[in-house]
Amino acid sequence: MKVVNVSLRHMFSEKHQGTANSLMRMGSVMQTLSINLINASQIFSLSSINRHSFHLLVTTISRKWPSCKCTTLWI
């Protein structure tokens, strides 16, 4: 399977629908999506993360691409 590493920096600057649309455009190359919050914390501070929003994003990805493996690691 291909693993696509997605930078989360731009995702949280958009509204959820915009993010979902951006991800759908990438959908043809996405087979596995692994989101690791520890890596994400190196990109932006944890204080800027709205956990509900992050959960909603992961849920949206899972529904759009049921074959995706979404791993959320809370710290």
A tleap script that builds the chain and sets N, CA, C and O, in Angstrom:
source leaprc.protein.ff14SB
mol = sequence {
  NMET LYS VAL VAL ASN VAL SER LEU ARG HIE
  MET PHE SER GLU LYS HIE GLN GLY THR ALA
  ASN SER LEU MET ARG MET GLY SER VAL MET
  GLN THR LEU SER ILE ASN LEU ILE ASN ALA
  SER GLN ILE PHE SER LEU SER SER ILE ASN
  ARG HIE SER PHE HIE LEU LEU VAL THR THR
  ILE SER ARG LYS TRP PRO SER CYS LYS CYS
  THR THR LEU TRP CILE
}
set mol.1.N position { 0.828 -1.196 0.000 }
set mol.1.CA position { 0.000 0.000 0.000 }
set mol.1.C position { 0.868 1.254 0.000 }
set mol.1.O position { 1.952 1.276 0.582 }
set mol.2.N position { 0.378 2.280 -0.654 }
set mol.2.CA position { 1.072 3.555 -0.632 }
set mol.2.C position { 0.717 4.278 0.665 }
set mol.2.O position { -0.422 4.222 1.127 }
set mol.3.N position { 1.679 4.938 1.228 }
set mol.3.CA position { 1.432 5.741 2.421 }
set mol.3.C position { 1.680 7.190 2.042 }
set mol.3.O position { 2.762 7.547 1.575 }
set mol.4.N position { 0.669 8.018 2.247 }
set mol.4.CA position { 0.792 9.429 1.915 }
set mol.4.C position { 0.932 10.205 3.209 }
set mol.4.O position { 0.022 10.195 4.039 }
set mol.5.N position { 2.046 10.871 3.391 }
set mol.5.CA position { 2.245 11.701 4.569 }
set mol.5.C position { 1.662 13.073 4.272 }
set mol.5.O position { 2.112 13.766 3.359 }
set mol.6.N position { 0.669 13.453 5.042 }
set mol.6.CA position { -0.034 14.704 4.800 }
set mol.6.C position { 0.368 15.714 5.864 }
set mol.6.O position { 0.249 15.443 7.059 }
set mol.7.N position { 0.836 16.865 5.438 }
set mol.7.CA position { 1.135 17.937 6.380 }
set mol.7.C position { -0.176 18.489 6.902 }
set mol.7.O position { -1.073 18.824 6.128 }
set mol.8.N position { -0.285 18.584 8.227 }
set mol.8.CA position { -1.537 19.046 8.816 }
set mol.8.C position { -1.586 20.566 8.960 }
set mol.8.O position { -2.614 21.113 9.357 }
set mol.9.N position { -0.501 21.244 8.646 }
set mol.9.CA position { -0.455 22.689 8.857 }
set mol.9.C position { -1.606 23.404 8.150 }
set mol.9.O position { -2.293 24.228 8.753 }
set mol.10.N position { -1.816 23.081 6.850 }
set mol.10.CA position { -2.840 23.786 6.085 }
set mol.10.C position { -4.235 23.278 6.399 }
set mol.10.O position { -5.211 24.007 6.219 }
set mol.11.N position { -4.348 22.028 6.870 }
set mol.11.CA position { -5.671 21.460 7.105 }
set mol.11.C position { -6.448 22.240 8.150 }
set mol.11.O position { -7.650 22.463 8.005 }
set mol.12.N position { -5.748 22.659 9.213 }
set mol.12.CA position { -6.445 23.316 10.297 }
set mol.12.C position { -6.666 24.797 10.037 }
set mol.12.O position { -7.310 25.471 10.841 }
set mol.13.N position { -6.149 25.316 8.936 }
set mol.13.CA position { -6.407 26.703 8.582 }
set mol.13.C position { -7.644 26.815 7.693 }
set mol.13.O position { -8.103 27.915 7.387 }
set mol.14.N position { -8.172 25.670 7.286 }
set mol.14.CA position { -9.367 25.644 6.448 }
set mol.14.C position { -10.563 25.201 7.275 }
set mol.14.O position { -10.402 24.661 8.370 }
set mol.15.N position { -11.763 25.430 6.752 }
set mol.15.CA position { -12.956 24.859 7.373 }
set mol.15.C position { -13.014 23.389 7.008 }
set mol.15.O position { -12.363 22.950 6.060 }
set mol.16.N position { -13.802 22.622 7.771 }
set mol.16.CA position { -13.844 21.175 7.574 }
set mol.16.C position { -14.205 20.790 6.147 }
set mol.16.O position { -13.596 19.879 5.586 }
set mol.17.N position { -15.177 21.460 5.552 }
set mol.17.CA position { -15.597 21.094 4.199 }
set mol.17.C position { -14.482 21.342 3.204 }
set mol.17.O position { -14.268 20.541 2.294 }
set mol.18.N position { -13.770 22.445 3.370 }
set mol.18.CA position { -12.653 22.730 2.483 }
set mol.18.C position { -11.574 21.675 2.604 }
set mol.18.O position { -10.981 21.261 1.608 }
set mol.19.N position { -11.320 21.241 3.835 }
set mol.19.CA position { -10.318 20.203 4.065 }
set mol.19.C position { -10.751 18.899 3.426 }
set mol.19.O position { -9.953 18.236 2.763 }
set mol.20.N position { -12.011 18.524 3.621 }
set mol.20.CA position { -12.524 17.285 3.037 }
set mol.20.C position { -12.424 17.332 1.514 }
set mol.20.O position { -12.056 16.342 0.883 }
set mol.21.N position { -12.752 18.481 0.927 }
set mol.21.CA position { -12.660 18.612 -0.528 }
set mol.21.C position { -11.215 18.490 -1.003 }
set mol.21.O position { -10.943 17.866 -2.028 }
set mol.22.N position { -10.295 19.086 -0.256 }
set mol.22.CA position { -8.881 18.982 -0.620 }
set mol.22.C position { -8.425 17.536 -0.580 }
set mol.22.O position { -7.698 17.078 -1.462 }
set mol.23.N position { -8.860 16.818 0.451 }
set mol.23.CA position { -8.466 15.422 0.581 }
set mol.23.C position { -9.100 14.563 -0.503 }
set mol.23.O position { -8.480 13.614 -0.981 }
set mol.24.N position { -10.348 14.889 -0.901 }
set mol.24.CA position { -10.999 14.115 -1.956 }
set mol.24.C position { -10.246 14.254 -3.280 }
set mol.24.O position { -10.179 13.306 -4.062 }
set mol.25.N position { -9.680 15.440 -3.527 }
set mol.25.CA position { -8.898 15.625 -4.752 }
set mol.25.C position { -7.644 14.756 -4.730 }
set mol.25.O position { -7.131 14.375 -5.783 }
set mol.26.N position { -7.153 14.443 -3.538 }
set mol.26.CA position { -5.974 13.598 -3.403 }
set mol.26.C position { -6.348 12.126 -3.289 }
set mol.26.O position { -5.474 11.260 -3.257 }
set mol.27.N position { -7.638 11.845 -3.228 }
set mol.27.CA position { -8.119 10.498 -2.937 }
set mol.27.C position { -7.607 9.413 -3.855 }
set mol.27.O position { -7.450 8.267 -3.433 }
set mol.28.N position { -7.341 9.756 -5.110 }
set mol.28.CA position { -6.907 8.730 -6.059 }
set mol.28.C position { -5.537 8.161 -5.711 }
set mol.28.O position { -5.205 7.057 -6.143 }
set mol.29.N position { -4.737 8.891 -4.939 }
set mol.29.CA position { -3.414 8.382 -4.574 }
set mol.29.C position { -3.339 7.949 -3.116 }
set mol.29.O position { -2.295 7.500 -2.643 }
set mol.30.N position { -4.456 8.090 -2.411 }
set mol.30.CA position { -4.444 7.751 -0.988 }
set mol.30.C position { -5.009 6.360 -0.768 }
set mol.30.O position { -6.185 6.120 -1.041 }
set mol.31.N position { -4.201 5.455 -0.287 }
set mol.31.CA position { -4.683 4.135 0.088 }
set mol.31.C position { -4.607 3.963 1.596 }
set mol.31.O position { -5.439 3.284 2.197 }
set mol.32.N position { -3.620 4.573 2.188 }
set mol.32.CA position { -3.456 4.499 3.631 }
set mol.32.C position { -3.165 5.891 4.150 }
set mol.32.O position { -2.296 6.588 3.625 }
set mol.33.N position { -3.886 6.295 5.172 }
set mol.33.CA position { -3.624 7.595 5.781 }
set mol.33.C position { -3.376 7.381 7.257 }
set mol.33.O position { -4.252 6.920 7.989 }
set mol.34.N position { -2.208 7.711 7.675 }
set mol.34.CA position { -1.853 7.558 9.078 }
set mol.34.C position { -1.595 8.936 9.657 }
set mol.34.O position { -0.669 9.633 9.242 }
set mol.35.N position { -2.418 9.320 10.617 }
set mol.35.CA position { -2.260 10.626 11.243 }
set mol.35.C position { -1.673 10.411 12.630 }
set mol.35.O position { -2.284 9.758 13.475 }
set mol.36.N position { -0.522 10.946 12.853 }
set mol.36.CA position { 0.171 10.764 14.116 }
set mol.36.C position { 0.287 12.120 14.791 }
set mol.36.O position { 1.006 12.999 14.316 }
set mol.37.N position { -0.413 12.284 15.888 }
set mol.37.CA position { -0.479 13.591 16.528 }
set mol.37.C position { 0.870 14.009 17.101 }
set mol.37.O position { 1.136 15.202 17.247 }
set mol.38.N position { 1.717 13.048 17.425 }
set mol.38.CA position { 3.046 13.411 17.924 }
set mol.38.C position { 3.827 14.117 16.822 }
set mol.38.O position { 4.471 15.134 17.077 }
set mol.39.N position { 3.777 13.590 15.605 }
set mol.39.CA position { 4.433 14.258 14.476 }
set mol.39.C position { 3.781 15.600 14.189 }
set mol.39.O position { 4.459 16.579 13.878 }
set mol.40.N position { 2.457 15.637 14.298 }
set mol.40.CA position { 1.739 16.884 14.038 }
set mol.40.C position { 2.154 17.959 15.033 }
set mol.40.O position { 2.208 19.139 14.688 }
set mol.41.N position { 2.446 17.557 16.261 }
set mol.41.CA position { 2.809 18.539 17.281 }
set mol.41.C position { 4.141 19.212 16.968 }
set mol.41.O position { 4.440 20.278 17.506 }
set mol.42.N position { 4.939 18.596 16.101 }
set mol.42.CA position { 6.190 19.218 15.688 }
set mol.42.C position { 5.937 20.312 14.652 }
set mol.42.O position { 6.792 21.169 14.428 }
set mol.43.N position { 4.772 20.283 14.026 }
set mol.43.CA position { 4.429 21.268 12.999 }
set mol.43.C position { 3.761 22.492 13.627 }
set mol.43.O position { 4.060 23.627 13.256 }
set mol.44.N position { 2.875 22.262 14.561 }
set mol.44.CA position { 2.212 23.380 15.222 }
set mol.44.C position { 1.936 23.001 16.667 }
set mol.44.O position { 1.928 21.816 17.003 }
set mol.45.N position { 1.712 23.979 17.518 }
set mol.45.CA position { 1.589 23.706 18.948 }
set mol.45.C position { 0.296 22.975 19.259 }
set mol.45.O position { -0.733 23.211 18.627 }
set mol.46.N position { 0.360 22.079 20.248 }
set mol.46.CA position { -0.817 21.307 20.630 }
set mol.46.C position { -1.939 22.205 21.128 }
set mol.46.O position { -3.112 21.844 21.025 }
set mol.47.N position { -1.593 23.372 21.667 }
set mol.47.CA position { -2.624 24.266 22.186 }
set mol.47.C position { -3.526 24.797 21.082 }
set mol.47.O position { -4.628 25.273 21.357 }
set mol.48.N position { -3.067 24.719 19.827 }
set mol.48.CA position { -3.881 25.232 18.722 }
set mol.48.C position { -4.835 24.185 18.163 }
set mol.48.O position { -5.635 24.481 17.276 }
set mol.49.N position { -4.753 22.966 18.677 }
set mol.49.CA position { -5.590 21.891 18.152 }
set mol.49.C position { -6.916 21.830 18.902 }
set mol.49.O position { -6.944 21.757 20.131 }
set mol.50.N position { -7.990 21.860 18.162 }
set mol.50.CA position { -9.306 21.620 18.732 }
set mol.50.C position { -9.560 20.128 18.561 }
set mol.50.O position { -9.730 19.652 17.439 }
set mol.51.N position { -9.586 19.390 19.661 }
set mol.51.CA position { -9.676 17.932 19.564 }
set mol.51.C position { -10.942 17.469 18.858 }
set mol.51.O position { -10.921 16.484 18.120 }
set mol.52.N position { -12.049 18.180 19.084 }
set mol.52.CA position { -13.287 17.806 18.403 }
set mol.52.C position { -13.119 17.959 16.893 }
set mol.52.O position { -13.574 17.109 16.128 }
set mol.53.N position { -12.475 19.030 16.469 }
set mol.53.CA position { -12.256 19.269 15.039 }
set mol.53.C position { -11.363 18.198 14.440 }
set mol.53.O position { -11.605 17.728 13.328 }
set mol.54.N position { -10.318 17.809 15.185 }
set mol.54.CA position { -9.411 16.774 14.700 }
set mol.54.C position { -10.145 15.450 14.557 }
set mol.54.O position { -9.966 14.735 13.571 }
set mol.55.N position { -10.985 15.122 15.561 }
set mol.55.CA position { -11.762 13.880 15.508 }
set mol.55.C position { -12.718 13.903 14.319 }
set mol.55.O position { -12.882 12.897 13.629 }
set mol.56.N position { -13.351 15.058 14.082 }
set mol.56.CA position { -14.273 15.195 12.956 }
set mol.56.C position { -13.552 14.988 11.625 }
set mol.56.O position { -14.093 14.366 10.711 }
set mol.57.N position { -12.331 15.512 11.521 }
set mol.57.CA position { -11.553 15.337 10.299 }
set mol.57.C position { -11.249 13.865 10.050 }
set mol.57.O position { -11.413 13.376 8.932 }
set mol.58.N position { -10.806 13.157 11.091 }
set mol.58.CA position { -10.481 11.736 10.951 }
set mol.58.C position { -11.727 10.939 10.592 }
set mol.58.O position { -11.670 10.033 9.760 }
set mol.59.N position { -12.870 11.278 11.227 }
set mol.59.CA position { -14.129 10.594 10.936 }
set mol.59.C position { -14.541 10.816 9.484 }
set mol.59.O position { -14.994 9.887 8.815 }
set mol.60.N position { -14.383 12.046 9.000 }
set mol.60.CA position { -14.721 12.370 7.613 }
set mol.60.C position { -13.882 11.558 6.641 }
set mol.60.O position { -14.396 11.033 5.653 }
set mol.61.N position { -12.576 11.456 6.925 }
set mol.61.CA position { -11.685 10.668 6.062 }
set mol.61.C position { -12.124 9.211 6.043 }
set mol.61.O position { -12.168 8.580 4.987 }
set mol.62.N position { -12.449 8.683 7.223 }
set mol.62.CA position { -12.849 7.274 7.321 }
set mol.62.C position { -14.110 6.992 6.521 }
set mol.62.O position { -14.242 5.933 5.907 }
set mol.63.N position { -15.042 7.948 6.531 }
set mol.63.CA position { -16.298 7.750 5.799 }
set mol.63.C position { -16.109 7.883 4.294 }
set mol.63.O position { -16.738 7.164 3.517 }
set mol.64.N position { -15.232 8.814 3.882 }
set mol.64.CA position { -15.011 9.024 2.447 }
set mol.64.C position { -14.236 7.870 1.830 }
set mol.64.O position { -14.508 7.461 0.702 }
set mol.65.N position { -13.269 7.349 2.575 }
set mol.65.CA position { -12.437 6.251 2.076 }
set mol.65.C position { -12.412 5.134 3.114 }
set mol.65.O position { -11.485 5.059 3.920 }
set mol.66.N position { -13.438 4.252 3.101 }
set mol.66.CA position { -13.517 3.177 4.102 }
set mol.66.C position { -12.288 2.280 4.118 }
set mol.66.O position { -12.002 1.646 5.134 }
set mol.67.N position { -11.558 2.217 3.013 }
set mol.67.CA position { -10.380 1.352 2.961 }
set mol.67.C position { -9.160 1.984 3.634 }
set mol.67.O position { -8.141 1.323 3.831 }
set mol.68.N position { -9.271 3.272 3.985 }
set mol.68.CA position { -8.137 3.937 4.624 }
set mol.68.C position { -7.944 3.431 6.046 }
set mol.68.O position { -8.901 3.118 6.756 }
set mol.69.N position { -6.712 3.362 6.427 }
set mol.69.CA position { -6.381 3.015 7.807 }
set mol.69.C position { -6.042 4.316 8.514 }
set mol.69.O position { -4.988 4.904 8.271 }
set mol.70.N position { -6.929 4.765 9.385 }
set mol.70.CA position { -6.711 6.024 10.083 }
set mol.70.C position { -6.276 5.731 11.513 }
set mol.70.O position { -7.004 5.096 12.276 }
set mol.71.N position { -5.111 6.189 11.858 }
set mol.71.CA position { -4.590 5.971 13.193 }
set mol.71.C position { -4.466 7.314 13.886 }
set mol.71.O position { -3.713 8.181 13.444 }
set mol.72.N position { -5.202 7.484 14.968 }
set mol.72.CA position { -5.138 8.723 15.728 }
set mol.72.C position { -4.451 8.429 17.050 }
set mol.72.O position { -4.894 7.561 17.802 }
set mol.73.N position { -3.387 9.137 17.335 }
set mol.73.CA position { -2.628 8.912 18.550 }
set mol.73.C position { -2.740 10.150 19.422 }
set mol.73.O position { -2.098 11.165 19.147 }
set mol.74.N position { -3.549 10.076 20.468 }
set mol.74.CA position { -3.733 11.216 21.364 }
set mol.74.C position { -2.618 11.239 22.394 }
set mol.74.O position { -2.247 10.196 22.932 }
set mol.75.N position { -2.078 12.425 22.674 }
set mol.75.CA position { -1.074 12.545 23.727 }
set mol.75.C position { -1.496 13.637 24.693 }
set mol.75.O position { -0.790 13.908 25.664 }
savepdb mol mol.pdb
quit
